[in-house]
GROMACS .gro file of C-alpha atoms in nm:
model
  466
    1MET     CA    1   7.416   7.359  12.790
    2ARG     CA    2   7.304   7.687  12.636
    3GLY     CA    3   6.932   7.744  12.636
    4ILE     CA    4   6.885   7.641  13.000
    5LEU     CA    5   6.729   7.977  13.087
    6ALA     CA    6   6.460   7.933  12.824
    7ILE     CA    7   6.253   7.762  13.091
    8GLY     CA    8   6.223   8.098  13.262
    9VAL     CA    9   5.994   8.209  12.981
   10PHE     CA   10   5.739   7.955  13.098
   11ALA     CA   11   5.682   8.157  13.411
   12ALA     CA   12   5.492   8.412  13.205
   13ALA     CA   13   5.311   8.164  12.984
   14VAL     CA   14   4.975   8.193  13.156
   15ALA     CA   15   4.965   8.570  13.189
   16PHE     CA   16   4.809   8.619  12.845
   17ALA     CA   17   4.494   8.441  12.960
   18LEU     CA   18   4.480   8.561  13.316
   19PRO     CA   19   4.463   8.932  13.397
   20GLY     CA   20   4.426   9.066  13.747
   21ARG     CA   21   4.134   8.983  13.971
   22GLN     CA   22   3.795   9.087  13.840
   23GLU     CA   23   3.529   9.217  14.077
   24PRO     CA   24   3.190   9.044  14.070
   25GLU     CA   25   2.957   9.214  13.826
   26GLY     CA   26   2.623   9.048  13.905
   27CYS     CA   27   2.493   9.139  13.558
   28ARG     CA   28   2.231   8.977  13.342
   29LEU     CA   29   2.274   8.910  12.973
   30GLU     CA   30   2.160   9.176  12.733
   31ILE     CA   31   2.068   9.044  12.389
   32VAL     CA   32   2.182   9.290  12.123
   33GLN     CA   33   1.949   9.356  11.830
   34THR     CA   34   2.131   9.283  11.502
   35PRO     CA   35   2.014   9.305  11.140
   36GLY     CA   36   1.884   8.974  11.004
   37ARG     CA   37   1.831   8.810  11.341
   38HIS     CA   38   1.506   8.622  11.387
   39THR     CA   39   1.362   8.515  11.721
   40VAL     CA   40   1.113   8.251  11.833
   41LYS     CA   41   0.981   8.250  12.189
   42THR     CA   42   0.844   7.927  12.336
   43SER     CA   43   0.661   7.876  12.664
   44LEU     CA   44   0.783   7.575  12.863
   45PRO     CA   45   0.574   7.336  13.080
   46ASP     CA   46   0.749   7.458  13.396
   47GLY     CA   47   0.628   7.810  13.332
   48GLY     CA   48   0.954   7.940  13.193
   49ASN     CA   49   1.044   8.051  12.845
   50ARG     CA   50   1.294   7.956  12.577
   51ILE     CA   51   1.408   8.208  12.322
   52ASP     CA   52   1.556   8.059  12.003
   53MET     CA   53   1.758   8.299  11.790
   54GLY     CA   54   1.910   8.260  11.446
   55GLY     CA   55   2.077   8.467  11.178
   56GLY     CA   56   2.353   8.583  11.408
   57VAL     CA   57   2.333   8.641  11.782
   58GLU     CA   58   2.515   8.891  12.004
   59ALA     CA   59   2.492   8.941  12.379
   60THR     CA   60   2.679   9.143  12.641
   61CYS     CA   61   2.726   9.132  13.017
   62GLY     CA   62   2.958   9.392  13.165
   63THR     CA   63   3.295   9.352  12.992
   64LYS     CA   64   3.188   9.025  12.830
   65TRP     CA   65   3.079   9.007  12.465
   66ILE     CA   66   2.933   8.691  12.309
   67ARG     CA   67   2.855   8.607  11.948
   68ALA     CA   68   2.732   8.294  11.764
   69ASP     CA   69   2.542   8.191  11.453
   70SER     CA   70   2.244   8.080  11.664
   71ALA     CA   71   2.147   8.045  12.029
   72SER     CA   72   1.883   7.922  12.271
   73TYR     CA   73   1.832   8.136  12.582
   74TYR     CA   74   1.656   8.022  12.900
   75PRO     CA   75   1.625   8.348  13.097
   76ASP     CA   76   1.454   8.185  13.397
   77ARG     CA   77   1.736   7.929  13.429
   78GLY     CA   78   2.013   8.170  13.339
   79LEU     CA   79   2.141   7.950  13.052
   80LEU     CA   80   2.252   8.054  12.706
   81TYR     CA   81   2.337   7.779  12.453
   82LEU     CA   82   2.545   7.901  12.159
   83LEU     CA   83   2.599   7.719  11.829
   84GLY     CA   84   2.828   7.788  11.533
   85ASN     CA   85   3.128   8.021  11.516
   86VAL     CA   86   3.111   8.107  11.886
   87LYS     CA   87   3.319   8.403  12.003
   88TYR     CA   88   3.355   8.509  12.367
   89THR     CA   89   3.569   8.809  12.461
   90ASP     CA   90   3.654   8.947  12.803
   91GLU     CA   91   3.933   9.178  12.922
   92GLY     CA   92   4.162   9.140  12.621
   93ARG     CA   93   4.124   8.767  12.565
   94GLN     CA   94   3.912   8.584  12.311
   95LEU     CA   95   3.760   8.237  12.306
   96ASP     CA   96   3.658   8.072  11.980
   97ALA     CA   97   3.464   7.743  11.963
   98GLU     CA   98   3.204   7.550  11.769
   99ARG     CA   99   2.955   7.570  12.056
  100ALA     CA  100   2.937   7.703  12.409
  101THR     CA  101   2.720   7.726  12.718
  102TYR     CA  102   2.711   8.046  12.921
  103TYR     CA  103   2.596   8.012  13.282
  104GLU     CA  104   2.455   8.355  13.356
  105ARG     CA  105   2.402   8.317  13.731
  106GLU     CA  106   2.741   8.163  13.801
  107GLY     CA  107   2.914   8.385  13.545
  108TRP     CA  108   3.121   8.121  13.366
  109VAL     CA  109   3.136   7.972  13.018
  110ARG     CA  110   3.205   7.625  12.877
  111CYS     CA  111   3.340   7.612  12.520
  112GLU     CA  112   3.343   7.294  12.313
  113GLY     CA  113   3.478   7.186  11.975
  114ASN     CA  114   3.806   7.328  11.835
  115VAL     CA  115   3.840   7.568  12.127
  116ARG     CA  116   4.099   7.841  12.091
  117LEU     CA  117   4.194   8.093  12.362
  118THR     CA  118   4.395   8.387  12.225
  119ASP     CA  119   4.569   8.685  12.384
  120ALA     CA  120   4.512   9.044  12.282
  121GLU     CA  121   4.794   9.031  12.024
  122GLY     CA  122   4.664   8.710  11.871
  123ARG     CA  123   4.993   8.520  11.905
  124SER     CA  124   4.982   8.320  12.229
  125THR     CA  125   4.713   8.051  12.227
  126LEU     CA  126   4.563   7.767  12.427
  127THR     CA  127   4.379   7.514  12.209
  128GLY     CA  128   4.186   7.196  12.281
  129PRO     CA  129   3.848   7.021  12.252
  130LEU     CA  130   3.699   7.167  12.573
  131LEU     CA  131   3.764   7.464  12.801
  132ASP     CA  132   3.586   7.594  13.112
  133TYR     CA  133   3.651   7.958  13.196
  134PHE     CA  134   3.555   8.088  13.543
  135PRO     CA  135   3.611   8.465  13.579
  136ALA     CA  136   3.679   8.599  13.925
  137GLY     CA  137   3.360   8.689  14.108
  138GLU     CA  138   3.158   8.624  14.418
  139GLY     CA  139   3.291   8.303  14.573
  140ARG     CA  140   3.584   8.296  14.325
  141PRO     CA  141   3.875   8.513  14.437
  142MET     CA  142   4.066   8.455  14.113
  143ASP     CA  143   4.012   8.356  13.752
  144ARG     CA  144   4.028   7.985  13.675
  145ILE     CA  145   4.061   7.791  13.352
  146PHE     CA  146   4.022   7.415  13.314
  147ALA     CA  147   4.116   7.252  12.984
  148PRO     CA  148   4.092   6.871  12.954
  149GLY     CA  149   4.129   6.653  12.644
  150ARG     CA  150   4.502   6.708  12.580
  151PRO     CA  151   4.515   7.087  12.522
  152HIS     CA  152   4.812   7.260  12.364
  153LEU     CA  153   4.964   7.586  12.492
  154THR     CA  154   5.178   7.808  12.268
  155PHE     CA  155   5.326   8.123  12.416
  156TYR     CA  156   5.548   8.395  12.273
  157ALA     CA  157   5.724   8.597  12.541
  158ASP     CA  158   5.924   8.788  12.279
  159THR     CA  159   6.025   8.754  11.916
  160ALA     CA  160   6.224   8.439  11.995
  161ALA     CA  161   6.105   8.082  11.961
  162ALA     CA  162   5.767   7.989  12.104
  163PHE     CA  163   5.715   7.799  12.425
  164ASP     CA  164   5.493   7.493  12.375
  165MET     CA  165   5.327   7.265  12.629
  166ASP     CA  166   5.100   6.961  12.591
  167ALA     CA  167   4.921   6.773  12.869
  168ASP     CA  168   4.613   6.561  12.920
  169ARG     CA  169   4.461   6.845  13.125
  170MET     CA  170   4.556   7.191  13.247
  171HIS     CA  171   4.434   7.404  13.539
  172ILE     CA  172   4.520   7.774  13.545
  173TYR     CA  173   4.452   7.986  13.856
  174GLY     CA  174   4.468   8.363  13.863
  175ASP     CA  175   4.779   8.518  13.715
  176SER     CA  176   5.036   8.307  13.896
  177LEU     CA  177   4.946   7.936  13.920
  178ILE     CA  178   4.925   7.657  13.664
  179ALA     CA  179   4.894   7.282  13.708
  180ALA     CA  180   4.918   7.030  13.424
  181ALA     CA  181   4.876   6.654  13.449
  182GLY     CA  182   4.903   6.349  13.227
  183SER     CA  183   5.209   6.305  13.002
  184VAL     CA  184   5.315   6.669  13.029
  185VAL     CA  185   5.565   6.777  12.761
  186THR     CA  186   5.717   7.123  12.723
  187LEU     CA  187   5.947   7.257  12.452
  188ARG     CA  188   6.131   7.581  12.382
  189GLY     CA  189   6.447   7.592  12.178
  190GLU     CA  190   6.698   7.344  12.324
  191LEU     CA  191   6.495   7.299  12.643
  192THR     CA  192   6.245   7.015  12.683
  193THR     CA  193   6.074   6.862  12.985
  194SER     CA  194   5.855   6.559  13.030
  195SER     CA  195   5.670   6.445  13.342
  196ASP     CA  196   5.345   6.301  13.470
  197SER     CA  197   5.251   6.639  13.620
  198LEU     CA  198   5.373   6.998  13.634
  199ASP     CA  199   5.305   7.276  13.886
  200LEU     CA  200   5.412   7.637  13.841
  201ASP     CA  201   5.389   7.902  14.113
  202MET     CA  202   5.499   8.234  13.963
  203GLY     CA  203   5.451   8.412  14.295
  204ARG     CA  204   5.722   8.195  14.448
  205ASP     CA  205   5.923   8.154  14.123
  206GLU     CA  206   5.902   7.773  14.148
  207LEU     CA  207   5.836   7.509  13.885
  208TRP     CA  208   5.778   7.147  13.993
  209LEU     CA  209   5.803   6.845  13.765
  210LEU     CA  210   5.664   6.527  13.921
  211GLY     CA  211   5.628   6.165  13.814
  212GLU     CA  212   5.938   6.033  13.630
  213PRO     CA  213   6.039   6.383  13.517
  214VAL     CA  214   6.316   6.447  13.264
  215LEU     CA  215   6.461   6.791  13.191
  216THR     CA  216   6.686   6.831  12.887
  217ALA     CA  217   6.878   7.151  12.815
  218GLY     CA  218   7.111   7.122  12.519
  219ASP     CA  219   7.344   6.830  12.595
  220MET     CA  220   7.250   6.809  12.964
  221VAL     CA  221   6.985   6.562  13.087
  222LEU     CA  222   6.848   6.581  13.444
  223LYS     CA  223   6.631   6.307  13.596
  224GLY     CA  224   6.479   6.225  13.934
  225ASP     CA  225   6.155   6.120  14.095
  226SER     CA  226   6.091   6.495  14.143
  227ILE     CA  227   6.252   6.800  13.981
  228LEU     CA  228   6.225   7.152  14.122
  229VAL     CA  229   6.325   7.460  13.920
  230LEU     CA  230   6.395   7.767  14.135
  231MET     CA  231   6.388   8.104  13.961
  232GLU     CA  232   6.466   8.465  14.040
  233GLN     CA  233   6.272   8.726  13.846
  234ARG     CA  234   6.167   8.448  13.606
  235GLN     CA  235   6.528   8.343  13.536
  236VAL     CA  236   6.645   7.996  13.637
  237ARG     CA  237   6.892   7.994  13.924
  238GLU     CA  238   6.884   7.636  14.056
  239LEU     CA  239   6.768   7.289  13.952
  240GLN     CA  240   6.702   7.019  14.212
  241ALA     CA  241   6.630   6.650  14.156
  242TRP     CA  242   6.542   6.389  14.421
  243PRO     CA  243   6.534   6.106  14.503
  244ASN     CA  244   6.732   5.898  14.255
  245GLY     CA  245   6.869   6.213  14.096
  246SER     CA  246   7.099   6.187  13.795
  247ALA     CA  247   7.257   6.443  13.563
  248ARG     CA  248   7.457   6.375  13.248
  249GLY     CA  249   7.616   6.623  13.012
  250PRO     CA  250   7.945   6.790  12.916
  251GLY     CA  251   8.151   6.801  13.235
  252ILE     CA  252   7.868   6.660  13.447
  253GLU     CA  253   7.797   6.299  13.527
  254LEU     CA  254   7.632   6.260  13.867
  255ALA     CA  255   7.400   6.024  14.050
  256ALA     CA  256   7.282   6.058  14.412
  257PRO     CA  257   6.969   6.063  14.626
  258ALA     CA  258   6.966   6.444  14.583
  259LEU     CA  259   7.119   6.675  14.319
  260ARG     CA  260   7.147   7.054  14.313
  261LEU     CA  261   7.259   7.230  13.994
  262PHE     CA  262   7.334   7.603  14.023
  263VAL     CA  263   7.291   7.815  13.709
  264GLU     CA  264   7.526   8.101  13.632
  265GLY     CA  265   7.433   8.296  13.321
  266ASP     CA  266   7.352   8.036  13.057
  267GLU     CA  267   7.553   7.754  13.213
  268ILE     CA  268   7.559   7.512  13.506
  269GLY     CA  269   7.833   7.664  13.721
  270ARG     CA  270   7.817   7.415  14.007
  271ALA     CA  271   7.663   7.074  14.077
  272VAL     CA  272   7.628   6.910  14.420
  273ALA     CA  273   7.536   6.545  14.482
  274SER     CA  274   7.451   6.426  14.834
  275ALA     CA  275   7.206   6.236  15.052
  276GLY     CA  276   6.988   6.547  15.075
  277ASP     CA  277   6.698   6.573  15.318
  278PRO     CA  278   6.624   6.219  15.445
  279GLU     CA  279   6.254   6.303  15.463
  280ARG     CA  280   6.261   6.369  15.089
  281THR     CA  281   6.516   6.116  14.968
  282GLY     CA  282   6.491   5.832  15.221
  283ALA     CA  283   6.873   5.827  15.239
  284VAL     CA  284   6.906   5.730  15.605
  285ASP     CA  285   7.250   5.648  15.745
  286SER     CA  286   7.296   5.281  15.826
  287ALA     CA  287   7.579   5.040  15.900
  288GLY     CA  288   7.741   4.887  15.595
  289ARG     CA  289   7.579   5.121  15.342
  290GLY     CA  290   7.765   5.229  15.031
  291PRO     CA  291   7.858   5.587  14.939
  292TRP     CA  292   7.559   5.798  14.837
  293ALA     CA  293   7.704   5.994  14.546
  294GLU     CA  294   7.873   5.881  14.225
  295SER     CA  295   8.041   6.078  13.950
  296GLY     CA  296   8.242   5.991  13.643
  297SER     CA  297   8.499   6.144  13.410
  298ARG     CA  298   8.660   6.007  13.096
  299ASP     CA  299   8.894   5.773  13.284
  300TYR     CA  300   8.782   5.756  13.649
  301SER     CA  301   8.468   5.692  13.851
  302LEU     CA  302   8.434   5.871  14.184
  303THR     CA  303   8.219   5.773  14.481
  304ALA     CA  304   8.166   5.950  14.815
  305ASP     CA  305   7.892   6.060  15.052
  306SER     CA  306   7.886   6.399  14.875
  307ILE     CA  307   8.040   6.528  14.553
  308ASP     CA  308   8.079   6.892  14.450
  309ILE     CA  309   8.155   6.978  14.084
  310LEU     CA  310   8.281   7.330  14.010
  311ARG     CA  311   8.233   7.461  13.655
  312PRO     CA  312   8.294   7.838  13.649
  313GLY     CA  313   8.181   7.974  13.314
  314GLY     CA  314   8.061   7.626  13.219
  315ARG     CA  315   8.419   7.489  13.214
  316LEU     CA  316   8.496   7.191  13.438
  317GLU     CA  317   8.761   7.293  13.690
  318ARG     CA  318   8.742   7.077  14.006
  319VAL     CA  319   8.556   6.785  14.158
  320ILE     CA  320   8.554   6.750  14.537
  321ALA     CA  321   8.441   6.423  14.700
  322VAL     CA  322   8.390   6.422  15.078
  323ASP     CA  323   8.354   6.131  15.323
  324ARG     CA  324   8.442   5.775  15.219
  325ALA     CA  325   8.578   5.904  14.890
  326ARG     CA  326   8.717   5.661  14.633
  327ALA     CA  327   8.839   5.713  14.276
  328THR     CA  328   8.883   5.410  14.048
  329THR     CA  329   8.990   5.372  13.686
  330LEU     CA  330   8.700   5.281  13.460
  331GLU     CA  331   8.908   5.035  13.258
  332PRO     CA  332   9.134   4.782  13.434
  333VAL     CA  333   9.507   4.813  13.378
  334LEU     CA  334   9.533   4.434  13.401
  335PRO     CA  335   9.218   4.281  13.248
  336GLY     CA  336   9.098   3.977  13.440
  337ASP     CA  337   9.296   4.059  13.755
  338SER     CA  338   9.044   4.141  14.028
  339LEU     CA  339   9.316   4.203  14.289
  340LEU     CA  340   9.547   4.447  14.111
  341GLY     CA  341   9.356   4.519  13.792
  342ASN     CA  342   9.261   4.885  13.854
  343ASP     CA  343   9.430   5.196  13.986
  344TRP     CA  344   9.242   5.345  14.279
  345LEU     CA  345   9.270   5.618  14.542
  346GLU     CA  346   9.088   5.655  14.875
  347GLY     CA  347   9.067   5.919  15.145
  348ASP     CA  348   8.840   6.123  15.365
  349THR     CA  349   8.842   6.380  15.084
  350ILE     CA  350   8.947   6.348  14.720
  351THR     CA  351   8.988   6.649  14.492
  352GLY     CA  352   9.018   6.607  14.117
  353TYR     CA  353   9.174   6.887  13.909
  354PHE     CA  354   9.107   6.922  13.538
  355THR     CA  355   9.304   7.074  13.253
  356PRO     CA  356   9.216   7.445  13.225
  357ALA     CA  357   8.999   7.530  12.926
  358ASP     CA  358   9.270   7.747  12.770
  359SER     CA  359   9.515   7.456  12.787
  360LEU     CA  360   9.310   7.201  12.593
  361THR     CA  361   9.478   7.070  12.281
  362ALA     CA  362   9.315   7.068  11.939
  363GLY     CA  363   9.047   6.803  11.914
  364GLU     CA  364   8.977   6.780  12.289
  365GLN     CA  365   8.607   6.839  12.351
  366GLU     CA  366   8.606   6.829  12.731
  367ALA     CA  367   8.834   6.898  13.024
  368VAL     CA  368   9.080   6.620  13.109
  369LEU     CA  369   9.150   6.500  13.464
  370ASN     CA  370   9.519   6.569  13.533
  371ARG     CA  371   9.557   6.539  13.912
  372LEU     CA  372   9.396   6.358  14.206
  373VAL     CA  373   9.463   6.453  14.567
  374ALA     CA  374   9.345   6.242  14.862
  375THR     CA  375   9.367   6.372  15.219
  376GLY     CA  376   9.291   6.214  15.556
  377ASP     CA  377   9.361   5.840  15.590
  378ALA     CA  378   9.470   5.832  15.225
  379ARG     CA  379   9.553   5.510  15.040
  380ALA     CA  380   9.637   5.439  14.678
  381LEU     CA  381   9.718   5.151  14.448
  382TYR     CA  382   9.856   5.243  14.107
  383HIS     CA  383  10.056   5.087  13.824
  384LEU     CA  384  10.382   5.229  13.692
  385ARG     CA  385  10.318   5.176  13.323
  386GLU     CA  386  10.633   5.347  13.194
  387GLN     CA  387  10.857   5.117  13.396
  388ALA     CA  388  10.697   4.815  13.231
  389GLU     CA  389  10.826   4.913  12.887
  390GLY     CA  390  11.104   4.686  12.768
  391GLN     CA  391  11.041   4.425  13.038
  392ALA     CA  392  10.974   4.062  12.962
  393THR     CA  393  10.631   4.083  13.124
  394ASN     CA  394  10.310   4.256  13.037
  395HIS     CA  395  10.247   4.340  13.402
  396PRO     CA  396  10.370   4.687  13.508
  397PRO     CA  397  10.507   4.738  13.860
  398VAL     CA  398  10.249   4.820  14.129
  399ASN     CA  399  10.272   5.061  14.420
  400TYR     CA  400  10.045   5.046  14.725
  401VAL     CA  401  10.093   5.345  14.957
  402ILE     CA  402   9.938   5.488  15.272
  403GLY     CA  403   9.984   5.846  15.387
  404ARG     CA  404   9.829   6.164  15.516
  405VAL     CA  405   9.815   6.321  15.169
  406ILE     CA  406   9.855   6.137  14.839
  407THR     CA  407   9.878   6.318  14.505
  408LEU     CA  408   9.861   6.138  14.173
  409TRP     CA  409   9.956   6.322  13.852
  410LEU     CA  410   9.784   6.170  13.551
  411GLU     CA  411   9.851   6.156  13.181
  412GLU     CA  412   9.592   6.001  12.948
  413GLY     CA  413   9.432   5.837  13.251
  414ALA     CA  414   9.757   5.675  13.373
  415VAL     CA  415   9.955   5.767  13.683
  416LYS     CA  416  10.265   5.953  13.567
  417GLU     CA  417  10.394   6.061  13.907
  418ALA     CA  418  10.293   6.020  14.271
  419GLN     CA  419  10.371   6.205  14.593
  420VAL     CA  420  10.301   6.083  14.945
  421ILE     CA  421  10.319   6.315  15.245
  422GLY     CA  422  10.389   6.119  15.560
  423PRO     CA  423  10.402   5.944  15.774
  424ALA     CA  424  10.391   5.708  15.477
  425THR     CA  425  10.425   5.336  15.427
  426GLY     CA  426  10.381   5.119  15.122
  427ILE     CA  427  10.445   4.805  14.922
  428TYR     CA  428  10.614   4.796  14.582
  429LEU     CA  429  10.546   4.494  14.360
  430GLU     CA  430  10.785   4.438  14.072
  431PRO     CA  431  10.693   4.153  13.833
  432LEU     CA  432  10.954   3.885  13.761
  433PRO     CA  433  11.015   3.746  13.412
  434PRO     CA  434  10.779   3.450  13.359
  435ARG     CA  435  10.923   3.108  13.456
  436ALA     CA  436  10.735   2.784  13.421
  437ASP     CA  437  10.868   2.638  13.746
  438THR     CA  438  10.815   2.947  13.962
  439ALA     CA  439  10.512   3.027  14.170
  440VAL     CA  440  10.498   3.285  14.442
  441ALA     CA  441  10.214   3.272  14.695
  442VAL     CA  442  10.031   3.595  14.776
  443PRO     CA  443  10.042   3.675  15.150
  444ASP     CA  444   9.706   3.723  15.317
  445SER     CA  445   9.833   4.053  15.456
  446LEU     CA  446   9.876   4.188  15.103
  447LYS     CA  447   9.529   4.077  15.005
  448ASP     CA  448   9.389   4.263  15.304
  449ALA     CA  449   9.597   4.570  15.221
  450VAL     CA  450   9.452   4.615  14.873
  451ASN     CA  451   9.100   4.548  14.997
  452ASP     CA  452   9.021   4.290  14.730
  453THR     CA  453   9.062   3.922  14.647
  454GLY     CA  454   9.198   3.741  14.344
  455PRO     CA  455   9.512   3.594  14.182
  456LEU     CA  456   9.846   3.772  14.162
  457SER     CA  457  10.122   3.717  13.905
  458ALA     CA  458  10.464   3.600  14.020
  459ALA     CA  459  10.627   3.900  14.185
  460LYS     CA  460  10.882   4.012  14.439
  461ALA     CA  461  10.766   4.259  14.706
  462ARG     CA  462  10.958   4.540  14.873
  463VAL     CA  463  10.811   4.711  15.182
  464GLY     CA  464  10.934   5.051  15.292
  465SER     CA  465  10.841   5.384  15.447
  466GLY     CA  466  10.893   5.746  15.358
   0.00000   0.00000   0.00000
């Protein structure tokens, strides 16, 4: 999970090309006399003139400086066409290209052919086949850059690894806004993102990934129809994904209409799965719907209307499922038995507790679920595997219990001990040794109790309360 905050570097990625607002200059080009330059002036049919220059051309306009091997200048139209080794500098940035057109009246420049935009230090660059640069001026309150043709952005915020971005086209506005579209890919260290479009608002510390976005940070993968990265002073503080959000990584496996991942230091410290805002997710309550959120651990799957995963310091500690919560073993205890095959636990709320990080044994790579607690209309069905040892049957005894609070202690995914806080009732099923001439019918009441259908092995039932 380390490296998640590398995305915060992106928030400064456009600053090298975009200084503060420039005031309109209203200047005309001044052609600089240079040694070796030759000039040819031609009168045009419309009454204007064209000045062709070769042998090296230089021109200035306020803070702007332009150079090329040759140029054609139309002073009446306010157009300067530049050819060969074009250089354009303005306020600490430099543009290099094979050719360019400078629009004197509008005060903007179009560069074409191996275009390269460089910062004052010469490290951060924006490259591509074409780039339009519109300095701030009359009618333009901020600088704007448009780069189509799959440009590439490389930015160094410090001496660490570079931040790279590729897209079919990029728009950069002022010193705080960037929009990229068309197969957008970003990379820095362990962090990568991909999406159809990207929008960054540095003023609000928000980064949006839209169109089948995927964010990968180390071993964690976040997906959704939309992903929003919320920052504070350019450091990531929260990741949101909706609708169809999913997150998978060490200690996190979530799916829900809306996900919120809270960053603490370099780690995901908390993850919340829920229905989210119905206007965003479309998760509207309806009769007969299933639970909205789903999570998984090594041995159990968990469903509920909302799930909260707590990971202080990046270590999985607790999982809390609220409303219509159900935990079920991933692998059936009795393969092929749809009625009693799996252990499960239900309740208004289910809390899963994991082995503390300092208690993990050698070789364990992730926290292990060791206890499940269901409260409020709690029910559980679980197999007593230890009691099946030495019996003449492969089917362990089964307990079905109802109570106010049910706690299951687990060991290697199996129920080792259970506690029911009353009022409690239940059914205990103890398998009989197999006999060819014995068949015991399963009462309909038992089928209803376990909320499933299917065959049941020959057994004797004992009903009691506690």
